[in-house]
Amino acid sequence: MTLFTGLSAFPLTPIDDEGQLKSELLQRFLERIVAAGADSIGLLGSTGGYAYLTPEERKRTLRAAVDCVAGRTPLVVGVGALTTDVAEDLARDARKAGADGLLLAPMSYQPLTDDEVFRHFEAVAAAGELPLCIYNNPGTTKFTFSPDLIARLAEISNVAAVKMPLPADSDYAGEMRSQRAVTPDGFAVGYSGDWGAKDALLAGGACWYSVVAGLLPEPALALTRASQAGNAAEAERIDHAFAPLWALFREFGSFRVMFTIAEILGLGRITPPRPILPLEPASRERVEVALRPLLQDAV
């Protein structure tokens, strides 16, 4: 499944203070990703703030993205929602609008059982009729997919990949061997958590689902290609340039930092959705310092 391989870049969704999409700014983000040559765009993921947007806002964002990208780069869209009915509707809309794939997280208020998650994914995959990636993001959903549940889900038609969090023991190779042993051939196991991208890709991960590539696609792609080629020395060099930024991602959360990066790059000033607060000026200065090696042709 080539759709869920390589570098998937996740842009912010620029919304103004009145809740309206800033289409021209979204286009700027997307054009940078397309021009860099990323393997796919992950629209309306966690970095895209999907959980803070209404279904109507998400549909408008998808259509603006489809119009801009125009088939030049595969477009994977997040369709997670609190209810199965809404997620099904978003999945059907994604197919009609021209998305290439789906990303589904089990959003919830009440804790979900494995059977509830299975039936949720089964219904949404059927409604969307597009290749679907399981979004295993316990940091936000508080639900962790067991290997057995991923294996069950991988048998559903259209479920083609999983987006994993970084393993606590950093045993990427071991985790992937275990997962591939119980999933069909071609099922793609990829990772999020930007600071672990190098190690995950060098260990054979299929995809880096990247926050930072949403605004800095060129150095992110350089790190991806070096890792995919098994060039550990080059991958380490590039990752070292990213290290100060990775530290800020871990300290503040990558979502908050990305809004500051957009402003520093001169792409536009947007603020996170309330109650999320922008970084303080002193922290903004730290982001500026962290960006220097990445903006001075260090990679």
mmCIF file of C-alpha atoms in Angstrom:
data_model
loop_
_atom_site.group_PDB
_atom_site.id
_atom_site.type_symbol
_atom_site.label_atom_id
_atom_site.label_comp_id
_atom_site.label_asym_id
_atom_site.label_seq_id
_atom_site.Cartn_x
_atom_site.Cartn_y
_atom_site.Cartn_z
ATOM 1 C CA MET A 1 0.000 0.000 0.000
ATOM 2 C CA THR A 2 2.084 2.902 -1.325
ATOM 3 C CA LEU A 3 -0.394 5.488 -0.006
ATOM 4 C CA PHE A 4 0.824 4.899 3.551
ATOM 5 C CA THR A 5 4.576 4.879 2.926
ATOM 6 C CA GLY A 6 7.389 7.429 3.018
ATOM 7 C CA LEU A 7 6.703 10.910 4.388
ATOM 8 C CA SER A 8 3.157 11.990 5.211
ATOM 9 C CA ALA A 9 3.077 15.712 6.009
ATOM 10 C CA PHE A 10 0.420 17.042 8.393
ATOM 11 C CA PRO A 11 -0.393 20.768 7.982
ATOM 12 C CA LEU A 12 -2.162 23.066 10.386
ATOM 13 C CA THR A 13 -5.726 24.082 9.549
ATOM 14 C CA PRO A 14 -5.657 27.906 9.565
ATOM 15 C CA ILE A 15 -8.875 29.223 11.073
ATOM 16 C CA ASP A 16 -9.518 32.897 11.837
ATOM 17 C CA ASP A 17 -11.022 34.291 15.043
ATOM 18 C CA GLU A 18 -14.518 33.952 13.573
ATOM 19 C CA GLY A 19 -14.006 30.270 12.856
ATOM 20 C CA GLN A 20 -13.613 30.710 9.095
ATOM 21 C CA LEU A 21 -11.027 28.814 7.070
ATOM 22 C CA LYS A 22 -8.183 30.972 5.774
ATOM 23 C CA SER A 23 -8.087 29.269 2.395
ATOM 24 C CA GLU A 24 -5.147 31.205 0.988
ATOM 25 C CA LEU A 25 -2.992 30.335 3.980
ATOM 26 C CA LEU A 26 -3.963 26.665 3.782
ATOM 27 C CA GLN A 27 -2.960 26.786 0.120
ATOM 28 C CA ARG A 28 0.459 28.160 1.093
ATOM 29 C CA PHE A 29 0.983 25.299 3.511
ATOM 30 C CA LEU A 30 -0.090 22.721 0.945
ATOM 31 C CA GLU A 31 1.951 24.165 -1.915
ATOM 32 C CA ARG A 32 5.113 23.924 0.193
ATOM 33 C CA ILE A 33 4.406 20.254 0.876
ATOM 34 C CA VAL A 34 3.661 19.464 -2.758
ATOM 35 C CA ALA A 35 6.743 21.342 -4.000
ATOM 36 C CA ALA A 36 9.005 19.494 -1.554
ATOM 37 C CA GLY A 37 7.838 16.135 -2.885
ATOM 38 C CA ALA A 38 6.264 14.586 0.218
ATOM 39 C CA ASP A 39 4.688 11.205 -0.400
ATOM 40 C CA SER A 40 1.302 12.223 0.993
ATOM 41 C CA ILE A 41 -0.550 14.963 2.865
ATOM 42 C CA GLY A 42 -2.304 14.134 6.134
ATOM 43 C CA LEU A 43 -5.128 16.652 6.227
ATOM 44 C CA LEU A 44 -7.149 17.178 9.398
ATOM 45 C CA GLY A 45 -5.021 15.052 11.660
ATOM 46 C CA SER A 46 -4.177 16.085 15.200
ATOM 47 C CA THR A 47 -1.893 18.821 13.836
ATOM 48 C CA GLY A 48 -4.810 19.958 11.704
ATOM 49 C CA GLY A 49 -6.929 20.361 14.841
ATOM 50 C CA TYR A 50 -9.735 18.150 13.548
ATOM 51 C CA ALA A 51 -11.140 17.597 17.035
ATOM 52 C CA TYR A 52 -11.798 21.343 17.389
ATOM 53 C CA LEU A 53 -13.686 21.740 14.097
ATOM 54 C CA THR A 54 -17.302 21.116 13.194
ATOM 55 C CA PRO A 55 -18.069 18.562 10.483
ATOM 56 C CA GLU A 56 -19.025 21.404 8.150
ATOM 57 C CA GLU A 57 -15.703 23.172 8.742
ATOM 58 C CA ARG A 58 -13.860 19.944 8.069
ATOM 59 C CA LYS A 59 -15.735 19.378 4.813
ATOM 60 C CA ARG A 60 -14.931 22.912 3.637
ATOM 61 C CA THR A 61 -11.281 22.402 4.511
ATOM 62 C CA LEU A 62 -11.144 19.156 2.553
ATOM 63 C CA ARG A 63 -12.647 20.732 -0.529
ATOM 64 C CA ALA A 64 -10.229 23.643 -0.393
ATOM 65 C CA ALA A 65 -7.346 21.183 -0.098
ATOM 66 C CA VAL A 66 -8.559 18.999 -2.972
ATOM 67 C CA ASP A 67 -8.919 22.074 -5.191
ATOM 68 C CA CYS A 68 -5.403 23.213 -4.314
ATOM 69 C CA VAL A 69 -3.566 19.898 -4.514
ATOM 70 C CA ALA A 70 -5.438 18.791 -7.638
ATOM 71 C CA GLY A 71 -4.134 15.251 -7.527
ATOM 72 C CA ARG A 72 -0.448 16.173 -7.404
ATOM 73 C CA THR A 73 0.071 14.537 -4.003
ATOM 74 C CA PRO A 74 -2.085 11.825 -2.399
ATOM 75 C CA LEU A 75 -4.416 13.281 0.198
ATOM 76 C CA VAL A 76 -5.296 11.347 3.372
ATOM 77 C CA VAL A 77 -8.004 12.962 5.511
ATOM 78 C CA GLY A 78 -8.841 12.428 9.169
ATOM 79 C CA VAL A 79 -12.449 11.357 9.746
ATOM 80 C CA GLY A 80 -12.428 10.665 13.479
ATOM 81 C CA ALA A 81 -15.551 11.740 15.376
ATOM 82 C CA LEU A 82 -17.278 11.029 18.670
ATOM 83 C CA THR A 83 -20.099 9.105 17.025
ATOM 84 C CA THR A 84 -20.007 6.462 14.331
ATOM 85 C CA ASP A 85 -22.745 8.241 12.373
ATOM 86 C CA VAL A 86 -20.681 11.421 12.027
ATOM 87 C CA ALA A 87 -17.495 9.512 11.188
ATOM 88 C CA GLU A 88 -19.370 7.555 8.514
ATOM 89 C CA ASP A 89 -20.705 10.791 7.046
ATOM 90 C CA LEU A 90 -17.218 12.325 6.982
ATOM 91 C CA ALA A 91 -15.825 9.202 5.333
ATOM 92 C CA ARG A 92 -18.479 9.227 2.613
ATOM 93 C CA ASP A 93 -17.890 12.937 2.083
ATOM 94 C CA ALA A 94 -14.132 12.388 1.807
ATOM 95 C CA ARG A 95 -14.631 9.880 -1.004
ATOM 96 C CA LYS A 96 -17.031 12.180 -2.853
ATOM 97 C CA ALA A 97 -14.737 15.182 -2.436
ATOM 98 C CA GLY A 98 -11.757 13.359 -3.947
ATOM 99 C CA ALA A 99 -9.608 12.243 -0.991
ATOM 100 C CA ASP A 100 -7.298 9.286 -1.598
ATOM 101 C CA GLY A 101 -7.357 7.738 1.871
ATOM 102 C CA LEU A 102 -8.728 7.997 5.388
ATOM 103 C CA LEU A 103 -7.211 8.288 8.848
ATOM 104 C CA LEU A 104 -9.443 7.192 11.724
ATOM 105 C CA ALA A 105 -8.912 7.642 15.459
ATOM 106 C CA PRO A 106 -11.400 6.295 18.023
ATOM 107 C CA MET A 107 -12.471 9.562 19.604
ATOM 108 C CA SER A 108 -14.550 9.067 22.728
ATOM 109 C CA TYR A 109 -15.901 10.513 25.953
ATOM 110 C CA GLN A 110 -16.905 7.179 27.448
ATOM 111 C CA PRO A 111 -14.009 4.673 27.454
ATOM 112 C CA LEU A 112 -14.399 2.258 24.535
ATOM 113 C CA THR A 113 -14.091 -1.515 24.477
ATOM 114 C CA ASP A 114 -12.203 -3.401 21.782
ATOM 115 C CA ASP A 115 -15.462 -4.642 20.292
ATOM 116 C CA GLU A 116 -16.876 -1.118 20.140
ATOM 117 C CA VAL A 117 -13.770 0.129 18.353
ATOM 118 C CA PHE A 118 -13.847 -2.818 15.947
ATOM 119 C CA ARG A 119 -17.456 -2.171 14.964
ATOM 120 C CA HIS A 120 -16.778 1.555 14.658
ATOM 121 C CA PHE A 121 -13.905 0.956 12.240
ATOM 122 C CA GLU A 122 -15.873 -1.663 10.336
ATOM 123 C CA ALA A 123 -18.708 0.784 9.740
ATOM 124 C CA VAL A 124 -16.517 3.755 8.787
ATOM 125 C CA ALA A 125 -14.331 1.687 6.444
ATOM 126 C CA ALA A 126 -17.436 0.437 4.660
ATOM 127 C CA ALA A 127 -18.904 3.935 4.390
ATOM 128 C CA GLY A 128 -15.724 5.507 3.028
ATOM 129 C CA GLU A 129 -14.726 2.802 0.544
ATOM 130 C CA LEU A 130 -11.161 4.198 0.609
ATOM 131 C CA PRO A 131 -7.890 2.824 1.995
ATOM 132 C CA LEU A 132 -7.967 3.498 5.724
ATOM 133 C CA CYS A 133 -5.190 3.931 8.267
ATOM 134 C CA ILE A 134 -5.783 3.084 11.933
ATOM 135 C CA TYR A 135 -4.772 6.065 14.067
ATOM 136 C CA ASN A 136 -3.334 4.668 17.297
ATOM 137 C CA ASN A 137 -2.929 7.821 19.368
ATOM 138 C CA PRO A 138 -3.476 6.988 23.044
ATOM 139 C CA GLY A 139 -2.073 10.364 24.095
ATOM 140 C CA THR A 140 -5.246 12.059 22.851
ATOM 141 C CA THR A 141 -7.862 9.295 22.627
ATOM 142 C CA LYS A 142 -6.840 7.393 25.790
ATOM 143 C CA PHE A 143 -7.394 4.201 23.815
ATOM 144 C CA THR A 144 -4.483 1.888 23.007
ATOM 145 C CA PHE A 145 -4.776 -0.643 20.211
ATOM 146 C CA SER A 146 -3.475 -4.045 21.178
ATOM 147 C CA PRO A 147 -1.631 -6.090 18.521
ATOM 148 C CA ASP A 148 -4.579 -8.492 18.507
ATOM 149 C CA LEU A 149 -7.075 -5.716 17.804
ATOM 150 C CA ILE A 150 -4.912 -4.316 15.003
ATOM 151 C CA ALA A 151 -4.769 -7.826 13.520
ATOM 152 C CA ARG A 152 -8.584 -8.075 13.655
ATOM 153 C CA LEU A 153 -9.000 -4.659 12.066
ATOM 154 C CA ALA A 154 -6.481 -5.472 9.324
ATOM 155 C CA GLU A 155 -8.870 -8.158 8.079
ATOM 156 C CA ILE A 156 -11.533 -5.523 7.347
ATOM 157 C CA SER A 157 -11.782 -4.535 3.712
ATOM 158 C CA ASN A 158 -10.001 -1.197 3.061
ATOM 159 C CA VAL A 159 -8.080 -1.154 6.395
ATOM 160 C CA ALA A 160 -4.545 -0.964 5.047
ATOM 161 C CA ALA A 161 -2.215 0.604 7.615
ATOM 162 C CA VAL A 162 -1.628 1.682 11.180
ATOM 163 C CA LYS A 163 -0.118 4.904 12.499
ATOM 164 C CA MET A 164 1.633 3.923 15.724
ATOM 165 C CA PRO A 165 2.935 5.986 18.643
ATOM 166 C CA LEU A 166 6.588 5.607 19.560
ATOM 167 C CA PRO A 167 7.181 2.414 21.562
ATOM 168 C CA ALA A 168 8.130 3.004 25.187
ATOM 169 C CA ASP A 169 11.098 0.643 24.919
ATOM 170 C CA SER A 170 12.224 2.034 21.515
ATOM 171 C CA ASP A 171 12.111 -1.485 20.076
ATOM 172 C CA TYR A 172 10.761 -0.488 16.678
ATOM 173 C CA ALA A 173 12.055 -3.554 14.876
ATOM 174 C CA GLY A 174 10.608 -5.934 17.459
ATOM 175 C CA GLU A 175 7.232 -4.227 17.467
ATOM 176 C CA MET A 176 7.040 -4.272 13.682
ATOM 177 C CA ARG A 177 8.026 -7.933 13.488
ATOM 178 C CA SER A 178 5.270 -8.804 15.949
ATOM 179 C CA GLN A 179 2.670 -6.729 14.124
ATOM 180 C CA ARG A 180 3.587 -7.981 10.670
ATOM 181 C CA ALA A 181 3.401 -11.566 11.867
ATOM 182 C CA VAL A 182 -0.334 -11.199 12.518
ATOM 183 C CA THR A 183 -1.393 -8.834 9.702
ATOM 184 C CA PRO A 184 -1.725 -9.410 5.945
ATOM 185 C CA ASP A 185 1.157 -8.906 3.544
ATOM 186 C CA GLY A 186 1.400 -5.259 2.566
ATOM 187 C CA PHE A 187 -0.237 -3.942 5.725
ATOM 188 C CA ALA A 188 1.787 -0.792 6.440
ATOM 189 C CA VAL A 189 3.137 -0.118 9.939
ATOM 190 C CA GLY A 190 4.229 3.513 10.315
ATOM 191 C CA TYR A 191 4.961 5.894 13.180
ATOM 192 C CA SER A 192 4.220 9.358 14.500
ATOM 193 C CA GLY A 193 6.226 11.158 17.179
ATOM 194 C CA ASP A 194 8.693 13.215 15.158
ATOM 195 C CA TRP A 195 11.667 12.772 17.470
ATOM 196 C CA GLY A 196 11.552 9.022 16.860
ATOM 197 C CA ALA A 197 11.205 9.221 13.067
ATOM 198 C CA LYS A 198 14.844 8.464 12.297
ATOM 199 C CA ASP A 199 14.938 5.322 14.394
ATOM 200 C CA ALA A 200 11.537 4.132 13.215
ATOM 201 C CA LEU A 201 12.417 4.511 9.536
ATOM 202 C CA LEU A 202 15.879 3.009 9.911
ATOM 203 C CA ALA A 203 14.237 0.015 11.586
ATOM 204 C CA GLY A 204 11.995 -0.456 8.564
ATOM 205 C CA GLY A 205 8.906 1.586 9.398
ATOM 206 C CA ALA A 206 6.732 2.108 6.340
ATOM 207 C CA CYS A 207 5.832 5.745 6.967
ATOM 208 C CA TRP A 208 6.676 8.787 9.037
ATOM 209 C CA TYR A 209 3.438 10.614 9.839
ATOM 210 C CA SER A 210 5.117 13.948 10.430
ATOM 211 C CA VAL A 211 4.011 17.040 12.290
ATOM 212 C CA VAL A 212 7.005 19.155 11.334
ATOM 213 C CA ALA A 213 6.707 18.305 7.631
ATOM 214 C CA GLY A 214 3.501 20.322 7.585
ATOM 215 C CA LEU A 215 5.644 23.482 7.689
ATOM 216 C CA LEU A 216 9.213 22.271 7.066
ATOM 217 C CA PRO A 217 8.719 19.605 4.415
ATOM 218 C CA GLU A 218 12.148 19.816 2.776
ATOM 219 C CA PRO A 219 14.338 18.916 5.786
ATOM 220 C CA ALA A 220 11.737 16.368 6.875
ATOM 221 C CA LEU A 221 11.905 14.742 3.447
ATOM 222 C CA ALA A 222 15.697 14.732 3.568
ATOM 223 C CA LEU A 223 15.557 12.883 6.883
ATOM 224 C CA THR A 224 13.017 10.442 5.463
ATOM 225 C CA ARG A 225 14.993 9.632 2.334
ATOM 226 C CA ALA A 226 18.288 9.186 4.206
ATOM 227 C CA SER A 227 16.611 6.831 6.659
ATOM 228 C CA GLN A 228 14.804 4.893 3.947
ATOM 229 C CA ALA A 229 18.116 4.415 2.148
ATOM 230 C CA GLY A 230 19.705 3.043 5.319
ATOM 231 C CA ASN A 231 22.177 5.934 5.429
ATOM 232 C CA ALA A 232 22.380 6.070 9.215
ATOM 233 C CA ALA A 233 25.157 8.668 9.312
ATOM 234 C CA GLU A 234 23.270 11.146 7.132
ATOM 235 C CA ALA A 235 20.021 10.487 8.957
ATOM 236 C CA GLU A 236 21.765 11.126 12.268
ATOM 237 C CA ARG A 237 23.234 14.389 10.955
ATOM 238 C CA ILE A 238 19.852 15.682 9.866
ATOM 239 C CA ASP A 239 18.123 14.471 13.022
ATOM 240 C CA HIS A 240 20.761 16.288 15.091
ATOM 241 C CA ALA A 241 19.760 19.562 13.391
ATOM 242 C CA PHE A 242 16.160 18.860 14.367
ATOM 243 C CA ALA A 243 17.031 17.941 17.982
ATOM 244 C CA PRO A 244 16.383 21.387 19.568
ATOM 245 C CA LEU A 245 12.975 21.466 17.913
ATOM 246 C CA TRP A 246 12.182 17.913 19.047
ATOM 247 C CA ALA A 247 12.929 19.010 22.614
ATOM 248 C CA LEU A 248 10.403 21.840 22.317
ATOM 249 C CA PHE A 249 7.818 19.476 20.817
ATOM 250 C CA ARG A 250 8.168 17.240 23.862
ATOM 251 C CA GLU A 251 8.071 20.169 26.307
ATOM 252 C CA PHE A 252 5.142 22.173 24.909
ATOM 253 C CA GLY A 253 3.403 19.755 22.567
ATOM 254 C CA SER A 254 4.042 19.937 18.846
ATOM 255 C CA PHE A 255 0.592 21.459 18.184
ATOM 256 C CA ARG A 256 1.407 24.651 20.084
ATOM 257 C CA VAL A 257 4.899 24.929 18.623
ATOM 258 C CA MET A 258 3.662 24.627 15.049
ATOM 259 C CA PHE A 259 1.569 27.788 15.314
ATOM 260 C CA THR A 260 4.668 29.664 16.390
ATOM 261 C CA ILE A 261 6.722 28.170 13.544
ATOM 262 C CA ALA A 262 4.150 29.364 10.995
ATOM 263 C CA GLU A 263 4.518 32.918 12.258
ATOM 264 C CA ILE A 264 8.323 32.803 12.420
ATOM 265 C CA LEU A 265 8.467 31.542 8.830
ATOM 266 C CA GLY A 266 6.357 34.503 7.757
ATOM 267 C CA LEU A 267 3.587 32.275 6.442
ATOM 268 C CA GLY A 268 0.863 33.909 8.494
ATOM 269 C CA ARG A 269 -0.251 34.556 12.051
ATOM 270 C CA ILE A 270 -2.855 32.179 13.379
ATOM 271 C CA THR A 271 -3.667 31.192 16.930
ATOM 272 C CA PRO A 272 -4.575 27.784 18.347
ATOM 273 C CA PRO A 273 -8.238 27.042 19.035
ATOM 274 C CA ARG A 274 -9.232 27.987 22.566
ATOM 275 C CA PRO A 275 -8.663 26.819 25.244
ATOM 276 C CA ILE A 276 -5.194 26.074 23.781
ATOM 277 C CA LEU A 277 -2.969 29.106 24.350
ATOM 278 C CA PRO A 278 -0.154 30.411 22.126
ATOM 279 C CA LEU A 279 3.393 30.128 23.394
ATOM 280 C CA GLU A 280 4.705 32.960 25.557
ATOM 281 C CA PRO A 281 7.246 35.384 23.977
ATOM 282 C CA ALA A 282 10.180 33.796 25.802
ATOM 283 C CA SER A 283 9.219 30.392 24.449
ATOM 284 C CA ARG A 284 8.792 31.862 20.975
ATOM 285 C CA GLU A 285 12.410 33.003 21.114
ATOM 286 C CA ARG A 286 13.442 29.452 21.915
ATOM 287 C CA VAL A 287 11.581 28.219 18.840
ATOM 288 C CA GLU A 288 13.414 30.797 16.717
ATOM 289 C CA VAL A 289 16.744 29.504 18.004
ATOM 290 C CA ALA A 290 15.726 25.888 17.382
ATOM 291 C CA LEU A 291 14.807 26.699 13.778
ATOM 292 C CA ARG A 292 18.140 28.294 12.874
ATOM 293 C CA PRO A 293 20.031 25.144 11.936
ATOM 294 C CA LEU A 294 17.095 24.072 9.793
ATOM 295 C CA LEU A 295 16.787 27.415 8.011
ATOM 296 C CA GLN A 296 20.506 27.908 7.338
ATOM 297 C CA ASP A 297 20.928 25.031 4.921
ATOM 298 C CA ALA A 298 22.204 22.788 7.703
ATOM 299 C CA VAL A 299 20.301 19.919 6.171
#
